[in-house]
Coordinates of N, CA and C and ligand atoms in Angstrom, one line a residue:
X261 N -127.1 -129.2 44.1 CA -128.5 -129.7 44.0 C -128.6 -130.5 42.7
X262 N -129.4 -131.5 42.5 CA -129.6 -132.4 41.3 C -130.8 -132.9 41.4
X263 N -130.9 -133.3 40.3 CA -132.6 -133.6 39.5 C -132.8 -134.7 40.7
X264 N -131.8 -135.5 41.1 CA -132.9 -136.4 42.2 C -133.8 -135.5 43.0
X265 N -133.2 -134.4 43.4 CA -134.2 -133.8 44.7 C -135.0 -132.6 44.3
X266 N -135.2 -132.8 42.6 CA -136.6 -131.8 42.5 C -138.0 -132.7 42.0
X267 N -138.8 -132.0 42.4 CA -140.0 -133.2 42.4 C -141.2 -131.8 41.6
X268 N -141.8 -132.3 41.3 CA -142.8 -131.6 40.4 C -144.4 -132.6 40.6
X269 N -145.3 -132.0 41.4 CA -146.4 -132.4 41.6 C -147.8 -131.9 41.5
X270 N -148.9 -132.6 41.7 CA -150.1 -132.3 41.6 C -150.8 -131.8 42.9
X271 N -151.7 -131.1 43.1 CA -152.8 -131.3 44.3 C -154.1 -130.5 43.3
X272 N -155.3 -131.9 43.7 CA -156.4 -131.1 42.8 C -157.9 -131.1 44.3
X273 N -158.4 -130.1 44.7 CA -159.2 -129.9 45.3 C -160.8 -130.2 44.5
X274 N -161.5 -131.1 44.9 CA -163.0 -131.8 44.1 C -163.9 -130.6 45.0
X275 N -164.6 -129.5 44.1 CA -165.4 -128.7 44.7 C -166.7 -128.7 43.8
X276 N -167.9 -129.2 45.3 CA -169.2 -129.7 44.8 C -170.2 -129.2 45.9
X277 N -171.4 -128.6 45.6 CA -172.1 -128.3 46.7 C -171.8 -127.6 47.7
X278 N -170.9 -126.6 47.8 CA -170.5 -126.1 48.8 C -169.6 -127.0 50.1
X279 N -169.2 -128.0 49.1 CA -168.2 -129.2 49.9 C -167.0 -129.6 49.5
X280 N -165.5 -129.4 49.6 CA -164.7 -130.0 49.2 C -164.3 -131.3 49.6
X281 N -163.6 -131.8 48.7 CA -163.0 -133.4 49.1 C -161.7 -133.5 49.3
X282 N -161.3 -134.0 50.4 CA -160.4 -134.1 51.0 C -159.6 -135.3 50.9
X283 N -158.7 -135.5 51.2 CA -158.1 -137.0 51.5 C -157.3 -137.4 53.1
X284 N -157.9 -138.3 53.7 CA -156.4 -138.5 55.0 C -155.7 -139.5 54.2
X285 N -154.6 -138.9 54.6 CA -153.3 -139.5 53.7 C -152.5 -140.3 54.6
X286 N -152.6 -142.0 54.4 CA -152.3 -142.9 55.3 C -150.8 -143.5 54.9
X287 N -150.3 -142.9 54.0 CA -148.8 -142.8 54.1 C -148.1 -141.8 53.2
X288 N -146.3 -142.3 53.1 CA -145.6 -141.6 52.8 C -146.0 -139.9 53.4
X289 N -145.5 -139.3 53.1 CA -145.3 -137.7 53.6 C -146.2 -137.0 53.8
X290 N -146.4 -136.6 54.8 CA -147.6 -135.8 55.3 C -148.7 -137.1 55.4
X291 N -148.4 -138.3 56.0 CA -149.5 -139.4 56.2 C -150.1 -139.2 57.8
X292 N -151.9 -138.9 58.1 CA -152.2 -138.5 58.8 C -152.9 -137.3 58.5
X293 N -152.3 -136.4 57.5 CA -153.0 -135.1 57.6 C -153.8 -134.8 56.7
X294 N -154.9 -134.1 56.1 CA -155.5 -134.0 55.0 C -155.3 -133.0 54.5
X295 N -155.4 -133.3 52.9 CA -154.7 -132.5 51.7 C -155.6 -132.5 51.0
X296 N -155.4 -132.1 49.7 CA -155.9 -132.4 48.4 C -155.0 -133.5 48.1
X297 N -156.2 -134.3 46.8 CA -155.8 -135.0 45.8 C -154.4 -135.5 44.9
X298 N -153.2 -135.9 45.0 CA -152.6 -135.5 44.5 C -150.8 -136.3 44.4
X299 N -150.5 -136.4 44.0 CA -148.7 -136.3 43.8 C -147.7 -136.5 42.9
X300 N -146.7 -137.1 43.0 CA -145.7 -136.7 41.4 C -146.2 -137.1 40.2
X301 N -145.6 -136.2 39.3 CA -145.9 -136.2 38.0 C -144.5 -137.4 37.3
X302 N -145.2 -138.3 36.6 CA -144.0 -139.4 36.2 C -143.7 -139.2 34.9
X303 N -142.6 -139.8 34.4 CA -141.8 -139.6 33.3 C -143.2 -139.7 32.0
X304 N -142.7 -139.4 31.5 CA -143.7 -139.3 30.1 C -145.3 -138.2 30.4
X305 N -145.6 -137.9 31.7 CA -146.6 -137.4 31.7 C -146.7 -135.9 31.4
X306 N -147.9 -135.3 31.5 CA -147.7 -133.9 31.8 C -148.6 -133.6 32.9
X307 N -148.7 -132.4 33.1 CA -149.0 -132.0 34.5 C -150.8 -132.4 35.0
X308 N -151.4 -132.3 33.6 CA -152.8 -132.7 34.3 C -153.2 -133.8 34.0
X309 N -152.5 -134.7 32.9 CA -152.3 -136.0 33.4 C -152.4 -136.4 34.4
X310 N -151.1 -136.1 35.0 CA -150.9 -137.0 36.1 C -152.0 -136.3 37.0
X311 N -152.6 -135.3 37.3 CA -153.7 -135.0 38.5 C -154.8 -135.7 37.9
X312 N -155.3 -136.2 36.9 CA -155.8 -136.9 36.5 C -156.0 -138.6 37.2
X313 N -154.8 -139.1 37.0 CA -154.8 -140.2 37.5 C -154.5 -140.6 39.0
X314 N -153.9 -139.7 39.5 CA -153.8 -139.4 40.9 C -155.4 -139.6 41.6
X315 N -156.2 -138.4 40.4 CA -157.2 -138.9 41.2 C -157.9 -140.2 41.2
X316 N -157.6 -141.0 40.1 CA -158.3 -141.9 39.9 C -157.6 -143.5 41.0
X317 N -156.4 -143.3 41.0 CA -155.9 -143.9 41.9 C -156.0 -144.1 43.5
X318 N -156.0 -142.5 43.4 CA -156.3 -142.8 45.5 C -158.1 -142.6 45.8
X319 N -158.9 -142.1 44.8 CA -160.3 -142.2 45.5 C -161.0 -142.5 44.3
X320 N -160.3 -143.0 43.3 CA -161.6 -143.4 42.1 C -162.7 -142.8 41.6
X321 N -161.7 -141.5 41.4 CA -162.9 -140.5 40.9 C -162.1 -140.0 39.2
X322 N -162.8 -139.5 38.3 CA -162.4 -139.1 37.2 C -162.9 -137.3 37.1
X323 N -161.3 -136.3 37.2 CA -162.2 -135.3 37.5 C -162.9 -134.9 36.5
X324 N -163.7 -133.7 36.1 CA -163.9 -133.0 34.7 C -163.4 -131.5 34.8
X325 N -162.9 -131.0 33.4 CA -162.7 -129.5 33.5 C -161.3 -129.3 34.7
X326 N -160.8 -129.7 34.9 CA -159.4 -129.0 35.8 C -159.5 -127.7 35.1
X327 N -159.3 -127.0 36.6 CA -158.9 -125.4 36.3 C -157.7 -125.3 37.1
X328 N -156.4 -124.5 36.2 CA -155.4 -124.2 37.1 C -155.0 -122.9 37.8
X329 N -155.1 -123.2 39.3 CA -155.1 -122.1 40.5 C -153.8 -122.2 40.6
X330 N -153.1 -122.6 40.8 CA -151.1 -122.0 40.9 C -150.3 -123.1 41.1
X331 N -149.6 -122.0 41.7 CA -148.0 -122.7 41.8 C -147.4 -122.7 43.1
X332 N -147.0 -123.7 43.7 CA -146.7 -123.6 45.0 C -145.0 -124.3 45.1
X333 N -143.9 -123.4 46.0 CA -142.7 -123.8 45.8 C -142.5 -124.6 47.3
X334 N -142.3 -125.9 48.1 CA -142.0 -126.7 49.0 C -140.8 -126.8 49.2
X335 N -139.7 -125.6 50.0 CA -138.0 -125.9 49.4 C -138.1 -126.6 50.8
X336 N -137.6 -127.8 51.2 CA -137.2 -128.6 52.8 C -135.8 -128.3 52.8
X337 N -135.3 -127.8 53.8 CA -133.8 -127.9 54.3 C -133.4 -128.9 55.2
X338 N -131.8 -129.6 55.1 CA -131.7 -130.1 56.6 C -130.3 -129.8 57.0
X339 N -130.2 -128.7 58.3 CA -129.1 -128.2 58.4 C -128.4 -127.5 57.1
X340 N -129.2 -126.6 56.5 CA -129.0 -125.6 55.9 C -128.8 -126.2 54.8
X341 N -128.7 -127.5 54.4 CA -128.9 -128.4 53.3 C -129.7 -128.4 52.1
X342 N -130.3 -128.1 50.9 CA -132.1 -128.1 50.2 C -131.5 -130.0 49.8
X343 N -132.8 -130.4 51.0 CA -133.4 -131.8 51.0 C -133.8 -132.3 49.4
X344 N -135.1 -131.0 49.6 CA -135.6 -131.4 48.1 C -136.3 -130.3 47.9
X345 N -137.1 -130.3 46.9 CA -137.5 -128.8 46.4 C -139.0 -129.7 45.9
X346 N -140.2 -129.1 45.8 CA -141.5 -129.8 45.2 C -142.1 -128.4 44.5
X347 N -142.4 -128.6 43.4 CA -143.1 -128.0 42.5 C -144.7 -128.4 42.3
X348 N -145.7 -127.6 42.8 CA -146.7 -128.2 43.1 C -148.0 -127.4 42.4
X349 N -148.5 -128.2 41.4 CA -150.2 -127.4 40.4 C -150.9 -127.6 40.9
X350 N -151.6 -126.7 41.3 CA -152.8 -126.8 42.2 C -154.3 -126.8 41.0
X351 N -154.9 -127.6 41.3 CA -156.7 -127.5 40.3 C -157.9 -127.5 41.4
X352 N -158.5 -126.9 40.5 CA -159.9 -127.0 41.2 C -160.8 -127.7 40.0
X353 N -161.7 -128.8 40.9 CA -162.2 -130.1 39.6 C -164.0 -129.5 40.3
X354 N -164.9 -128.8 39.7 CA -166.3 -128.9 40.0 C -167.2 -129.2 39.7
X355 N -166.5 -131.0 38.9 CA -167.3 -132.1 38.6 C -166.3 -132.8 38.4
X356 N -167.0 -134.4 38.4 CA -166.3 -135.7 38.5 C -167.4 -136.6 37.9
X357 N -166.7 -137.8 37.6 CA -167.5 -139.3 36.9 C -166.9 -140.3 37.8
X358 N -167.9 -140.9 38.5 CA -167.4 -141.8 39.9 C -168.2 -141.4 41.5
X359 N -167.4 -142.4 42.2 CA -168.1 -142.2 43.6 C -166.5 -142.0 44.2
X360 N -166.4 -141.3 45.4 CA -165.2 -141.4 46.2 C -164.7 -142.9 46.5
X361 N -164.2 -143.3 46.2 CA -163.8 -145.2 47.6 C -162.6 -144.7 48.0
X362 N -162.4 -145.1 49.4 CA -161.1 -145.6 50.1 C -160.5 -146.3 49.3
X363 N -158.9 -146.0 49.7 CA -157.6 -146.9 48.7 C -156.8 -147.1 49.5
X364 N -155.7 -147.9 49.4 CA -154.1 -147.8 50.6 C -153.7 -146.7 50.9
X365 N -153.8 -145.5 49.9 CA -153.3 -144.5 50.3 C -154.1 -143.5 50.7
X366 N -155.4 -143.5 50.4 CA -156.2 -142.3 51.2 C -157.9 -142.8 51.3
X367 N -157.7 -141.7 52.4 CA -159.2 -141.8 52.5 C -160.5 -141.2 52.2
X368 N -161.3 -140.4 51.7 CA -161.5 -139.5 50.7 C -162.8 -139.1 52.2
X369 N -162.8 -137.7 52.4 CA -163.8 -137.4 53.3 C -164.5 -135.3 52.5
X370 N -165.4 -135.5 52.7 CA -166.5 -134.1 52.3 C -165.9 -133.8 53.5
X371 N -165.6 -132.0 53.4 CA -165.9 -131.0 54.2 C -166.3 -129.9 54.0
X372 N -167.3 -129.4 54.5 CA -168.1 -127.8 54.3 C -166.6 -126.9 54.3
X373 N -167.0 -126.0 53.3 CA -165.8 -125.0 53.1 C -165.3 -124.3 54.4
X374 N -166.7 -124.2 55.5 CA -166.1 -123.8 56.5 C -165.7 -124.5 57.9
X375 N -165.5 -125.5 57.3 CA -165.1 -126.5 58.2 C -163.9 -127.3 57.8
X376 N -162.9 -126.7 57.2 CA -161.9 -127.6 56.4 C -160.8 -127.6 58.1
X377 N -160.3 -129.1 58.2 CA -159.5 -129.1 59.3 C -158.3 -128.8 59.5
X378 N -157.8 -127.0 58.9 CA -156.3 -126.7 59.3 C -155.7 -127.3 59.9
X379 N -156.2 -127.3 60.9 CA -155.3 -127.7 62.5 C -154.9 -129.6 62.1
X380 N -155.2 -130.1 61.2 CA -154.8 -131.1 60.9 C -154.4 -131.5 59.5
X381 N -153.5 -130.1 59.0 CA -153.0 -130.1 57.4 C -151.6 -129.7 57.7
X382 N -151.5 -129.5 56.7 CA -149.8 -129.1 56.3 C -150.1 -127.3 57.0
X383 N -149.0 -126.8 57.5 CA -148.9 -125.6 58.0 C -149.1 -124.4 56.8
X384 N -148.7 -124.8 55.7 CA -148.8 -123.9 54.6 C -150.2 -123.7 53.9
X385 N -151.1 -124.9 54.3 CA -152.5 -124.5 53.7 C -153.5 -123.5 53.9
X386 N -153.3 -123.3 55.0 CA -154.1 -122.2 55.3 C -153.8 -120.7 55.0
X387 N -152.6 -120.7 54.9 CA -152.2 -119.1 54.1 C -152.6 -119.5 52.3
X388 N -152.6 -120.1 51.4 CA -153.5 -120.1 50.2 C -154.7 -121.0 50.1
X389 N -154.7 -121.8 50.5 CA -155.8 -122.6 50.4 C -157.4 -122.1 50.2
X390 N -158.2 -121.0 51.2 CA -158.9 -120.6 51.3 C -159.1 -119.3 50.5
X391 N -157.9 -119.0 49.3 CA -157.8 -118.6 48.5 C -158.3 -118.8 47.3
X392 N -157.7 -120.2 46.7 CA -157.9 -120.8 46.1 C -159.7 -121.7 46.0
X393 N -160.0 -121.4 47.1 CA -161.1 -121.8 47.2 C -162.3 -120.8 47.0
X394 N -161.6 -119.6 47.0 CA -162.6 -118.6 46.8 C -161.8 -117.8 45.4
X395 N -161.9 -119.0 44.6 CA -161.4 -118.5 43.3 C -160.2 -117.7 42.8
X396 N -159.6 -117.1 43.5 CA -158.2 -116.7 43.1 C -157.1 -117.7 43.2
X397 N -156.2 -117.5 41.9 CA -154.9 -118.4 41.5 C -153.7 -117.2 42.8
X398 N -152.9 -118.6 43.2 CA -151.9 -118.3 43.6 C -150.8 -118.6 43.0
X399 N -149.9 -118.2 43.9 CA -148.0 -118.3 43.7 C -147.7 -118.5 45.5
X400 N -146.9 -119.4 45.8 CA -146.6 -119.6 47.1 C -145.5 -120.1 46.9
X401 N -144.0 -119.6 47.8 CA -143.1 -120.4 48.6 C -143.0 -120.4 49.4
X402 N -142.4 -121.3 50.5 CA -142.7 -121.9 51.6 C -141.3 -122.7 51.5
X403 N -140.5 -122.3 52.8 CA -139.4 -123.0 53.6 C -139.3 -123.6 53.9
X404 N -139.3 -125.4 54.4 CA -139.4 -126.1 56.1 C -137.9 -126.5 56.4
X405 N -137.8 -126.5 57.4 CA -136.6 -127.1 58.0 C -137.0 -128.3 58.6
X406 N -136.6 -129.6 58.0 CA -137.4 -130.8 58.4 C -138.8 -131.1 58.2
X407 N -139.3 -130.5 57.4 CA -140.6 -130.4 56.8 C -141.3 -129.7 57.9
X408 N -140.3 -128.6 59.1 CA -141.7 -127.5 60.2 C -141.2 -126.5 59.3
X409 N -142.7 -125.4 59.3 CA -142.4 -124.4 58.3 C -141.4 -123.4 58.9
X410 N -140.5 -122.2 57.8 CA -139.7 -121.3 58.4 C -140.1 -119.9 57.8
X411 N -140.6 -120.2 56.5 CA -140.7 -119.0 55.8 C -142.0 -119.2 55.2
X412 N -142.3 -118.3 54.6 CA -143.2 -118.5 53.5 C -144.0 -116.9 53.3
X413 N -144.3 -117.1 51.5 CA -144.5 -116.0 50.5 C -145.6 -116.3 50.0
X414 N -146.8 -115.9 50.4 CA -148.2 -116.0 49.0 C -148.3 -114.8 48.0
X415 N -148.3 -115.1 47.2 CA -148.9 -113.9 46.5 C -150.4 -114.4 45.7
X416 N -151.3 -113.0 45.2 CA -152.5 -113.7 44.0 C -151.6 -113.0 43.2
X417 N -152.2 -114.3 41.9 CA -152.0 -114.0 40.6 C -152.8 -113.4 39.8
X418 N -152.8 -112.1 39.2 CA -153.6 -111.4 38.9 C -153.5 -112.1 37.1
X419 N -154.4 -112.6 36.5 CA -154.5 -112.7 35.0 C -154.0 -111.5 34.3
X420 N -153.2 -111.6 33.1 CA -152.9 -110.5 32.7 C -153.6 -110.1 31.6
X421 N -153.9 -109.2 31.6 CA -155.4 -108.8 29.6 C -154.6 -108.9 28.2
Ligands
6U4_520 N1 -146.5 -128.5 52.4 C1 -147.5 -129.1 51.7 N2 -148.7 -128.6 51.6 C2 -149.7 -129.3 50.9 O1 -150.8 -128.8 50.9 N3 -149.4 -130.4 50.1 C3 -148.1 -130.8 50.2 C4 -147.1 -130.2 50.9 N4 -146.0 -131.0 50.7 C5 -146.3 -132.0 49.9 N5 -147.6 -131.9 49.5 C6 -148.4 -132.7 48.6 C7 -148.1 -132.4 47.2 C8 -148.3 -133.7 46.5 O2 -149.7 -133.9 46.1 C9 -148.1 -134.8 47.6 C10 -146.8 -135.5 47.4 O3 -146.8 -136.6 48.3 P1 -146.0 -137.9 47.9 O4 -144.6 -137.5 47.9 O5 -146.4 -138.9 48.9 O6 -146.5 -138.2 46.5 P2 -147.1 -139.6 45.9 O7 -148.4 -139.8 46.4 O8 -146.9 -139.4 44.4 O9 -146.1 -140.6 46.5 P3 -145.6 -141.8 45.7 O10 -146.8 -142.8 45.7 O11 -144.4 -142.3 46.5 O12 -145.2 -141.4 44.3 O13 -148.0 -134.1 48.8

């Protein structure tokens, strides 16, 4: 394995009014399904930097306050191969400076907490996601074989005193 195939990323969830913001993601990986906010972290940055500008990039929002909810491990295999590995910080932003706009890469849509569209996300969101939304930090790995899931481990992160 080598540094080309580990990737270290963002996903930040915009929580306001009992509504999160979402994105449909109109390309590269997982294009079509909605996520959070989010993706790699580039040379010279650090981690909430780059969620930082991620957001400012795909929906033109500037968040405030990032809080960090976890850590999530993405190992892909192909034919028993590790494709790539993604290291992924999850935040919760419950304020912003800006309005949402559409970009090339996404599309920025409100959804009522209980209306968030599993059935049209990544397979692993729904085991932490609604976690993380109801305030507890996680730890997640998660297997895919071709990016369909095989495995996967949540745990909460309990703060330590
Ligand atoms: N299984 C999964 N569940 C999830 O919720 N988000 C995932 C995921 N696998 C990847 N992601 C997210 C994490 C990160 O925010 C994003 C990475 O997507 P990309 O590789 O397209 O990143 P970028 O938008 O930086 O792409 P570039 O513009 O090519 O750099 O996808």
């Amino acid at each position: 394995m080598n540094y080309g195939m580990i990737f270290i990323e963002t996903l930040v969830y915009v929580v306001k009014e009992g509504k999160v913001l979402l994105i449909r993601k109109k390309r590269g990986l997982g294009a079509g399904y909605y996520n959070g906010i989010g993706g790699k972290v580039e040379d010279g940055e650090n981690v909430v930097s780059a969620a930082i500008r991620e957001c400012r990039e795909e929906v033109g929002i500037t968040p405030r306050n990032l809080e960090w909810m976890g850590l999530l491990e993405f190992w892909n295999y192909e034919d028993d191969r590790v494709e790539s590995v993604h290291f992924v910080h999850v935040f919760l932003a419950r304020d912003f400076d800006g309005t949402p706009r559409e970009s090339s890469e996404a599309e920025p849509i409100w959804f009522g907490i209980d209306e968030i569209p599993y059935n049209n996300m990544w397979e692993d969101d729904i085991m932490w996601l609604p976690k993380v939304l109801s305030d507890k930090r996680v730890y997640g790995r998660f297997e895919f074989d071709r990016w369909r899931l095989i495995k996967s481990e949540v745990y909460e992160v309990i703060p330590s005193k």
